[in-house]
Amino acid sequence: MNGLMMQHPLQIADILCHAERWHADSEIVSRNPEGGIHRYTYRDAARRARQAANVLTALGVSPQDRVATLAWNTHRHYELYYAVSGSGAILHTINPRLFPEQIVYILNHAEDRVLFIDAQFLPLIEAVCEQLKFLEHIVVLAPEAAMPDTPLGVQSYEALLADAPDTYDWPALDEDSAASLCYTSGTTGHPKGVLYSHRSTVLHAWACTGRDVLNVGNDRTLLPVVPMFHVNAWGVPYSATMAGAKLVLPGAGMDGASLYELIEGEQVDMLLGVPTVWLGLLQYCEKENLKLNPVRDVVIGGSAAPLSMIRDFDEKHDAFVIHAWGMTELSPVGTVNNNSRLMQQLPRAERYALQTKQGRPVFGVEMKIVDDQGQELPHDGKAWGRLLVRGPWIARGYYKHEDCSAWENGWFDTGDVATIDPHGLMQIVDRSKDVIKSGGEWISSIDLENCAMGHPAVAECAVIGVPHPKWDERPVLLVVLKEGQTATDTDLLDYLSGHVAKWQLPDKVLFVNELPHTPTGKLLKRALREAYQNLLME
Ligand code: ADP
């Protein structure tokens, strides 16, 4: 017997309609790429999203067509999140930090017909436009008066919107139909497309609002510094809207000074982003002797949050780090380590250590660690294994791509190696390709980085496995020092030996001016491994 409940498909447009009806006056504040701060409400955003949907119709966009964006976190990009998916087309957000050949590849692979672009990114397209096989329209996200000089045939978003009616009936869509498309940065091979559905997007956003997840409510003010071109800014444009929270969008201003100004000016209480952005903000605050007064929570994911960062946010800014783990294939949120009864009972130092773990799965994500034979490993906090997941917002394949090697028996192999402790807290040990295999033992590069980051002179660091004639691989530590600070390799090794076993100590410490990053802000360890492959072979 079926339950006697209504059938109502989960649709992205309904999220904005809900906010318009029930949280109409909650604000969206955005730093304009053309300068100045833009401020409006969910009421205004919903009206403009309907206008944008009419613009799409006028441009000839049909259901399930792919519509690309190359844009910062702004109110205009936000409107497109709803206009494109809500009208039944597929929003394809592109990371402008990709290499030009990758941008060409994904625009062609997705067969994008329309591109909405911030003026700053136009040169990327000017350089490759001959190679774009499917692109028919380029719309610059700017008013007519701020339109840049470009040889491309472009239109102004604001001019198009001004001519568009503000009535639009969002179509009823199949909840399983595709809503948005994100490509993983593809450190090897071509980027691969993850195609989210309306259902997966709504469920993921819904789950993220939860108290033990990101705790998003109408009384909160969120600043997603995580870009809207990276896994839909972790779903924040949806979950904030669902809850009617105030949303603050940083535009192109990701530096410490710009972020600080927004945080203070808009009384932001929740920050969300990858560790590298927070390094910049924390250093700026330290230099200027500033406190992030309104901030209560800092959601950190994308790479491991170092203990020193967790401590700095707490001790200097009274802000709690919510450590989260996920990936593009997971929409992206998989686990979250929010404040728990256990944490509240611990002295601070022990709590910080616990916060370096990536936490429990959000309800909706099933998770296990397995050995090489696929046997499940115990939750003892010690056994390391491949981390597998499954659930309604986890990809079951890549868009137009035959590679299904990451899926086994309905589970997705994340490519991460992890432990799970008796409390159920998962901890990422490493990406399987970054684990250092030394004489039959494994060394976690994340663990070593985490320790080295605790040294007061270290601004950023990376640990890589470098081929070694006797031990297969040995760890090498690369360090960027904080401005005006000094330290020697012996200082760092002495410091580390207080925290890790002797056989895990790096064979060499190298000081560098900067470290390479992927387009999503992670350390580009493959490049480092290539650069230093002969370092220990003499
Ligand atoms: P890409 O795969 O394109 O680099 P993703 O954002 O999908 O981009 O990367 C996901 C990977 O990032 C995860 O598999 C994991 O290795 C790493 N990661 C994400 N969050 C964390 C975290 N909190 N701690 C450690 N690693 C993380």
Tab-separated table of C-alpha atoms and ligand atoms in Angstrom, residues 184-186 230-231 300-305 323-329 358 414 416 428 431 446 520 522, ligand 1:
chain	number	residue	atom	x	y	z
A	184	THR	CA	36.083	18.578	-11.940
A	185	SER	CA	39.382	20.339	-12.404
A	186	GLY	CA	40.929	17.197	-13.850
A	230	HIS	CA	33.147	25.676	-8.041
A	231	VAL	CA	30.529	23.009	-7.224
A	300	ILE	CA	36.328	25.132	5.811
A	301	GLY	CA	36.541	22.440	3.159
A	302	GLY	CA	38.174	21.602	-0.140
A	303	SER	CA	41.480	20.845	1.595
A	304	ALA	CA	42.291	19.905	5.178
A	305	ALA	CA	41.851	22.710	7.704
A	323	HIS	CA	35.391	21.395	9.056
A	324	ALA	CA	33.664	19.794	6.062
A	325	TRP	CA	34.675	17.336	3.398
A	326	GLY	CA	33.274	16.710	-0.024
A	327	MET	CA	33.913	16.763	-3.706
A	328	THR	CA	32.377	17.770	-7.020
A	329	GLU	CA	30.870	14.293	-7.434
A	358	GLN	CA	36.277	15.956	8.655
A	414	THR	CA	36.247	8.998	-3.666
A	416	ASP	CA	40.569	9.509	-0.707
A	428	ILE	CA	40.974	12.159	5.533
A	431	ARG	CA	44.318	11.504	-1.463
A	446	ILE	CA	48.217	15.978	5.324
A	520	THR	CA	40.167	25.175	-7.046
A	522	LYS	CA	44.339	23.003	-3.630
B	1	ADP	P1	38.782	18.393	-7.746
B	1	ADP	O1	38.478	16.938	-7.579
B	1	ADP	O2	38.343	18.957	-9.028
B	1	ADP	O3	40.141	18.806	-7.288
B	1	ADP	P2	37.008	18.745	-5.623
B	1	ADP	O4	36.649	19.991	-4.957
B	1	ADP	O5	35.941	17.862	-6.093
B	1	ADP	O6	37.880	19.189	-6.781
B	1	ADP	O7	38.043	17.959	-4.725
B	1	ADP	C1	37.645	16.969	-3.841
B	1	ADP	C2	38.811	16.489	-3.020
B	1	ADP	O8	39.306	17.531	-2.183
B	1	ADP	C3	38.454	15.395	-2.072
B	1	ADP	O9	38.422	14.146	-2.713
B	1	ADP	C4	39.560	15.498	-1.026
B	1	ADP	O10	40.741	14.853	-1.457
B	1	ADP	C5	39.822	16.972	-0.982
B	1	ADP	N1	39.131	17.552	0.171
B	1	ADP	C6	37.945	18.184	0.182
B	1	ADP	N2	37.651	18.601	1.426
B	1	ADP	C7	38.669	18.226	2.226
B	1	ADP	C8	38.956	18.347	3.618
B	1	ADP	N3	38.154	18.979	4.452
B	1	ADP	N4	40.099	17.806	4.077
B	1	ADP	C9	40.950	17.159	3.252
B	1	ADP	N5	40.742	17.014	1.941
B	1	ADP	C10	39.618	17.534	1.425
